[in-house]
Every structure is written in C-alpha cells, then in structure tokens.
Amino acid sequence: MTTTPTSALQRLRVEHGLKALRYCGVSVVNVTVGLTVLAICHGVLGWPAVGANLAAWMVGTAPAYLLSRAWVWQRSGPHRLGGEVLTFWVMALVGLALSSLAVAVIEHFTQRTLLVVAGNLGAYGTVWVAKYVFLDRVMWPRAGDDGRSAPARG
C-alpha cells in the first residue's frame, strides 16, 4: 500500500491528535513561564544570560514534567524515580545545556534581552519534537502503540 501525504497526516491525527495538542498546550505554558522568568531575570534584574536561563529552567521543569505525565500522557499513580523523573530531568538538562550555550553566545555579541530570549526559544525548539517522540514511544507508551503492547512499568 502506498502512503500518500494525506493518508500519513490522517494516521498522525488519529494516533497523536489530542495528545499532540495537549503536548503543545504544555509547551505553551512552559515556554511562557520560562521566557517570562528569563526576561525578568536578564532584562529587569540584570542577571547574566546563563544565570537567568538556569532560573527559567528551574522554575519550568517540574510543572512541565507533572503536566506532561498527568495531562498529555494521562499517567497517574506513583512516580518512578529512575524510569520517569530522572529520565525527564536528563532530557530537560539537554535542553538547558543547548539553551545555555545559545544564550551565552548571544550575550557575547549583544546584551539585548529579546535576542537572548530568541536564542533560548530556538535552542529548546530543536529538541521539542524528539522529546515528544521519546516520551510517547519510550517513556509513556500506550498499549497498542505501533501494534505492540506497552512494556510493563513498575
């Protein structure tokens, strides 16, 4: 069977539609909170860009995990430290490292908060899709994803 762009989009909509919209919603909340903290710390308080970026990460990571787990992937019950919490934080650290590098490079050339914020947003944007795929297929798969049963989690 040949896959057309239309059939591929239909399959994605069926498999990921509401979940992807929820993921986007969580991202909007997380980006809004993070960029607000970054802009206040850098633009108003005069913190160095990397320090402001770290503060934004610290404020936003826990709500992002909790919203992703409960609302996007609809998981409840005990949080698995190694299989969920630490894995999510490692992914968040990758985003932090990339965004810190981006804001440090930008700050080297300019002190403009708008450009620092844009660098932060661009760096996090590069890992956004990969993070969704990982969370959906590895960390919180549903029974029946890709025609397989979800692995036992405990």
PDB file of C-alpha atoms in Angstrom:
ATOM      1  CA  MET A   1       0.000   0.000   0.000  1.00  0.00           C
ATOM      2  CA  THR A   2       1.347   3.411  -0.967  1.00  0.00           C
ATOM      3  CA  THR A   3       1.358   6.073   1.712  1.00  0.00           C
ATOM      4  CA  THR A   4       0.224   9.456   0.468  1.00  0.00           C
ATOM      5  CA  PRO A   5       0.829  12.699   2.346  1.00  0.00           C
ATOM      6  CA  THR A   6      -2.896  12.842   3.106  1.00  0.00           C
ATOM      7  CA  SER A   7      -3.016   9.297   4.492  1.00  0.00           C
ATOM      8  CA  ALA A   8       0.111   9.919   6.552  1.00  0.00           C
ATOM      9  CA  LEU A   9      -1.436  13.058   8.040  1.00  0.00           C
ATOM     10  CA  GLN A  10      -4.668  11.182   8.789  1.00  0.00           C
ATOM     11  CA  ARG A  11      -2.709   8.434  10.544  1.00  0.00           C
ATOM     12  CA  LEU A  12      -0.810  11.011  12.607  1.00  0.00           C
ATOM     13  CA  ARG A  13      -4.048  12.790  13.503  1.00  0.00           C
ATOM     14  CA  VAL A  14      -5.665   9.551  14.641  1.00  0.00           C
ATOM     15  CA  GLU A  15      -2.626   8.323  16.577  1.00  0.00           C
ATOM     16  CA  HIS A  16      -1.490  11.613  18.080  1.00  0.00           C
ATOM     17  CA  GLY A  17      -4.185  14.279  17.568  1.00  0.00           C
ATOM     18  CA  LEU A  18      -5.413  15.157  21.046  1.00  0.00           C
ATOM     19  CA  LYS A  19      -2.192  14.068  22.724  1.00  0.00           C
ATOM     20  CA  ALA A  20      -0.117  16.282  20.423  1.00  0.00           C
ATOM     21  CA  LEU A  21      -2.451  19.211  21.082  1.00  0.00           C
ATOM     22  CA  ARG A  22      -2.069  18.676  24.828  1.00  0.00           C
ATOM     23  CA  TYR A  23       1.716  18.483  24.393  1.00  0.00           C
ATOM     24  CA  CYS A  24       1.575  21.800  22.536  1.00  0.00           C
ATOM     25  CA  GLY A  25      -0.509  23.241  25.370  1.00  0.00           C
ATOM     26  CA  VAL A  26       2.004  22.129  27.979  1.00  0.00           C
ATOM     27  CA  SER A  27       4.757  23.612  25.833  1.00  0.00           C
ATOM     28  CA  VAL A  28       2.922  26.935  25.594  1.00  0.00           C
ATOM     29  CA  VAL A  29       2.599  27.052  29.383  1.00  0.00           C
ATOM     30  CA  ASN A  30       6.216  26.012  29.909  1.00  0.00           C
ATOM     31  CA  VAL A  31       7.599  28.419  27.301  1.00  0.00           C
ATOM     32  CA  THR A  32       5.513  31.290  28.669  1.00  0.00           C
ATOM     33  CA  VAL A  33       6.671  30.681  32.237  1.00  0.00           C
ATOM     34  CA  GLY A  34      10.290  30.074  31.227  1.00  0.00           C
ATOM     35  CA  LEU A  35      10.612  33.049  28.906  1.00  0.00           C
ATOM     36  CA  THR A  36       8.927  35.324  31.442  1.00  0.00           C
ATOM     37  CA  VAL A  37      11.394  34.278  34.141  1.00  0.00           C
ATOM     38  CA  LEU A  38      14.292  34.617  31.680  1.00  0.00           C
ATOM     39  CA  ALA A  39      13.209  38.080  30.540  1.00  0.00           C
ATOM     40  CA  ILE A  40      12.659  39.334  34.100  1.00  0.00           C
ATOM     41  CA  CYS A  41      15.932  37.926  35.416  1.00  0.00           C
ATOM     42  CA  HIS A  42      18.000  39.156  32.449  1.00  0.00           C
ATOM     43  CA  GLY A  43      16.167  42.300  31.357  1.00  0.00           C
ATOM     44  CA  VAL A  44      14.850  43.655  34.661  1.00  0.00           C
ATOM     45  CA  LEU A  45      17.178  42.241  37.311  1.00  0.00           C
ATOM     46  CA  GLY A  46      20.284  42.402  35.104  1.00  0.00           C
ATOM     47  CA  TRP A  47      21.396  38.819  35.705  1.00  0.00           C
ATOM     48  CA  PRO A  48      23.860  37.254  33.263  1.00  0.00           C
ATOM     49  CA  ALA A  49      22.068  35.348  30.495  1.00  0.00           C
ATOM     50  CA  VAL A  50      23.209  31.888  31.608  1.00  0.00           C
ATOM     51  CA  GLY A  51      22.124  32.513  35.215  1.00  0.00           C
ATOM     52  CA  ALA A  52      18.756  33.833  34.065  1.00  0.00           C
ATOM     53  CA  ASN A  53      18.404  30.821  31.777  1.00  0.00           C
ATOM     54  CA  LEU A  54      19.145  28.466  34.683  1.00  0.00           C
ATOM     55  CA  ALA A  55      16.500  30.193  36.810  1.00  0.00           C
ATOM     56  CA  ALA A  56      13.955  29.820  33.994  1.00  0.00           C
ATOM     57  CA  TRP A  57      14.805  26.126  33.679  1.00  0.00           C
ATOM     58  CA  MET A  58      14.491  25.570  37.432  1.00  0.00           C
ATOM     59  CA  VAL A  59      11.076  27.230  37.563  1.00  0.00           C
ATOM     60  CA  GLY A  60       9.684  25.457  34.485  1.00  0.00           C
ATOM     61  CA  THR A  61      10.917  21.873  34.596  1.00  0.00           C
ATOM     62  CA  ALA A  62       8.807  20.443  37.434  1.00  0.00           C
ATOM     63  CA  PRO A  63       5.490  21.794  36.080  1.00  0.00           C
ATOM     64  CA  ALA A  64       6.430  20.556  32.587  1.00  0.00           C
ATOM     65  CA  TYR A  65       7.010  17.041  33.926  1.00  0.00           C
ATOM     66  CA  LEU A  66       3.836  16.991  36.012  1.00  0.00           C
ATOM     67  CA  LEU A  67       1.635  18.385  33.223  1.00  0.00           C
ATOM     68  CA  SER A  68       3.169  16.060  30.616  1.00  0.00           C
ATOM     69  CA  ARG A  69       2.717  12.996  32.773  1.00  0.00           C
ATOM     70  CA  ALA A  70      -0.788  13.706  34.026  1.00  0.00           C
ATOM     71  CA  TRP A  71      -2.456  15.657  31.219  1.00  0.00           C
ATOM     72  CA  VAL A  72      -0.679  14.702  27.983  1.00  0.00           C
ATOM     73  CA  TRP A  73       0.027  11.009  28.620  1.00  0.00           C
ATOM     74  CA  GLN A  74      -2.638  10.638  31.326  1.00  0.00           C
ATOM     75  CA  ARG A  75      -0.471   8.764  33.792  1.00  0.00           C
ATOM     76  CA  SER A  76      -1.287   8.584  37.461  1.00  0.00           C
ATOM     77  CA  GLY A  77      -0.016   6.682  40.424  1.00  0.00           C
ATOM     78  CA  PRO A  78       3.480   6.644  41.857  1.00  0.00           C
ATOM     79  CA  HIS A  79       6.244   8.436  40.006  1.00  0.00           C
ATOM     80  CA  ARG A  80       9.073   6.099  39.019  1.00  0.00           C
ATOM     81  CA  LEU A  81      12.295   7.859  40.011  1.00  0.00           C
ATOM     82  CA  GLY A  82      14.624   6.163  37.508  1.00  0.00           C
ATOM     83  CA  GLY A  83      12.165   5.471  34.723  1.00  0.00           C
ATOM     84  CA  GLU A  84      10.304   8.782  34.668  1.00  0.00           C
ATOM     85  CA  VAL A  85      11.562  11.555  36.911  1.00  0.00           C
ATOM     86  CA  LEU A  86      15.305  11.258  36.259  1.00  0.00           C
ATOM     87  CA  THR A  87      14.783  10.493  32.567  1.00  0.00           C
ATOM     88  CA  PHE A  88      12.614  13.593  32.139  1.00  0.00           C
ATOM     89  CA  TRP A  89      15.144  15.735  34.026  1.00  0.00           C
ATOM     90  CA  VAL A  90      18.014  14.427  31.868  1.00  0.00           C
ATOM     91  CA  MET A  91      16.066  15.481  28.766  1.00  0.00           C
ATOM     92  CA  ALA A  92      15.435  18.840  30.408  1.00  0.00           C
ATOM     93  CA  LEU A  93      19.174  19.137  31.131  1.00  0.00           C
ATOM     94  CA  VAL A  94      19.940  18.577  27.436  1.00  0.00           C
ATOM     95  CA  GLY A  95      17.617  21.478  26.614  1.00  0.00           C
ATOM     96  CA  LEU A  96      19.225  23.543  29.378  1.00  0.00           C
ATOM     97  CA  ALA A  97      22.718  22.852  28.044  1.00  0.00           C
ATOM     98  CA  LEU A  98      21.758  23.797  24.478  1.00  0.00           C
ATOM     99  CA  SER A  99      19.873  26.899  25.558  1.00  0.00           C
ATOM    100  CA  SER A 100      22.665  27.981  27.917  1.00  0.00           C
ATOM    101  CA  LEU A 101      25.165  27.656  25.103  1.00  0.00           C
ATOM    102  CA  ALA A 102      22.877  29.660  22.811  1.00  0.00           C
ATOM    103  CA  VAL A 103      22.271  32.490  25.302  1.00  0.00           C
ATOM    104  CA  ALA A 104      25.958  32.656  26.239  1.00  0.00           C
ATOM    105  CA  VAL A 105      26.971  33.024  22.595  1.00  0.00           C
ATOM    106  CA  ILE A 106      24.296  35.656  22.002  1.00  0.00           C
ATOM    107  CA  GLU A 107      25.251  37.575  25.138  1.00  0.00           C
ATOM    108  CA  HIS A 108      28.868  37.610  23.947  1.00  0.00           C
ATOM    109  CA  PHE A 109      27.740  39.702  20.976  1.00  0.00           C
ATOM    110  CA  THR A 110      24.841  41.693  22.430  1.00  0.00           C
ATOM    111  CA  GLN A 111      23.048  42.425  25.702  1.00  0.00           C
ATOM    112  CA  ARG A 112      19.643  42.648  24.008  1.00  0.00           C
ATOM    113  CA  THR A 113      17.183  40.617  26.066  1.00  0.00           C
ATOM    114  CA  LEU A 114      14.955  39.972  23.049  1.00  0.00           C
ATOM    115  CA  LEU A 115      17.815  38.185  21.281  1.00  0.00           C
ATOM    116  CA  VAL A 116      18.691  36.230  24.430  1.00  0.00           C
ATOM    117  CA  VAL A 117      15.040  35.122  24.672  1.00  0.00           C
ATOM    118  CA  ALA A 118      15.023  34.193  20.960  1.00  0.00           C
ATOM    119  CA  GLY A 119      18.173  32.110  21.418  1.00  0.00           C
ATOM    120  CA  ASN A 120      16.617  30.294  24.346  1.00  0.00           C
ATOM    121  CA  LEU A 121      13.449  29.594  22.385  1.00  0.00           C
ATOM    122  CA  GLY A 122      15.363  28.373  19.335  1.00  0.00           C
ATOM    123  CA  ALA A 123      17.529  26.002  21.349  1.00  0.00           C
ATOM    124  CA  TYR A 124      14.573  24.449  23.147  1.00  0.00           C
ATOM    125  CA  GLY A 125      12.685  24.222  19.877  1.00  0.00           C
ATOM    126  CA  THR A 126      15.380  21.981  18.418  1.00  0.00           C
ATOM    127  CA  VAL A 127      14.699  19.239  20.962  1.00  0.00           C
ATOM    128  CA  TRP A 128      10.909  19.628  21.158  1.00  0.00           C
ATOM    129  CA  VAL A 129       9.844  17.047  18.534  1.00  0.00           C
ATOM    130  CA  ALA A 130      12.469  14.497  19.571  1.00  0.00           C
ATOM    131  CA  LYS A 131      11.311  14.828  23.173  1.00  0.00           C
ATOM    132  CA  TYR A 132       7.678  14.180  22.176  1.00  0.00           C
ATOM    133  CA  VAL A 133       8.643  11.047  20.254  1.00  0.00           C
ATOM    134  CA  PHE A 134      10.765   9.779  23.148  1.00  0.00           C
ATOM    135  CA  LEU A 135       8.067  10.437  25.754  1.00  0.00           C
ATOM    136  CA  ASP A 136       5.385   8.891  23.567  1.00  0.00           C
ATOM    137  CA  ARG A 137       7.249   5.813  22.348  1.00  0.00           C
ATOM    138  CA  VAL A 138       9.699   5.032  25.147  1.00  0.00           C
ATOM    139  CA  MET A 139       8.759   6.599  28.458  1.00  0.00           C
ATOM    140  CA  TRP A 140       4.942   6.564  28.404  1.00  0.00           C
ATOM    141  CA  PRO A 141       3.803   4.274  25.575  1.00  0.00           C
ATOM    142  CA  ARG A 142       0.190   3.120  25.437  1.00  0.00           C
ATOM    143  CA  ALA A 143      -0.852  -0.464  24.870  1.00  0.00           C
ATOM    144  CA  GLY A 144      -1.311  -0.882  21.147  1.00  0.00           C
ATOM    145  CA  ASP A 145       1.172   1.820  20.061  1.00  0.00           C
ATOM    146  CA  ASP A 146       2.787   0.529  16.856  1.00  0.00           C
ATOM    147  CA  GLY A 147       0.699  -2.614  17.235  1.00  0.00           C
ATOM    148  CA  ARG A 148       2.603  -3.755  20.336  1.00  0.00           C
ATOM    149  CA  SER A 149       1.693  -3.924  23.962  1.00  0.00           C
ATOM    150  CA  ALA A 150       3.152  -1.357  26.302  1.00  0.00           C
ATOM    151  CA  PRO A 151       6.028  -2.745  28.357  1.00  0.00           C
ATOM    152  CA  ALA A 152       5.332  -3.413  31.997  1.00  0.00           C
ATOM    153  CA  ARG A 153       6.102  -0.385  34.129  1.00  0.00           C
ATOM    154  CA  GLY A 154       6.582  -0.599  37.784  1.00  0.00           C
TER     155      GLY A 154
END
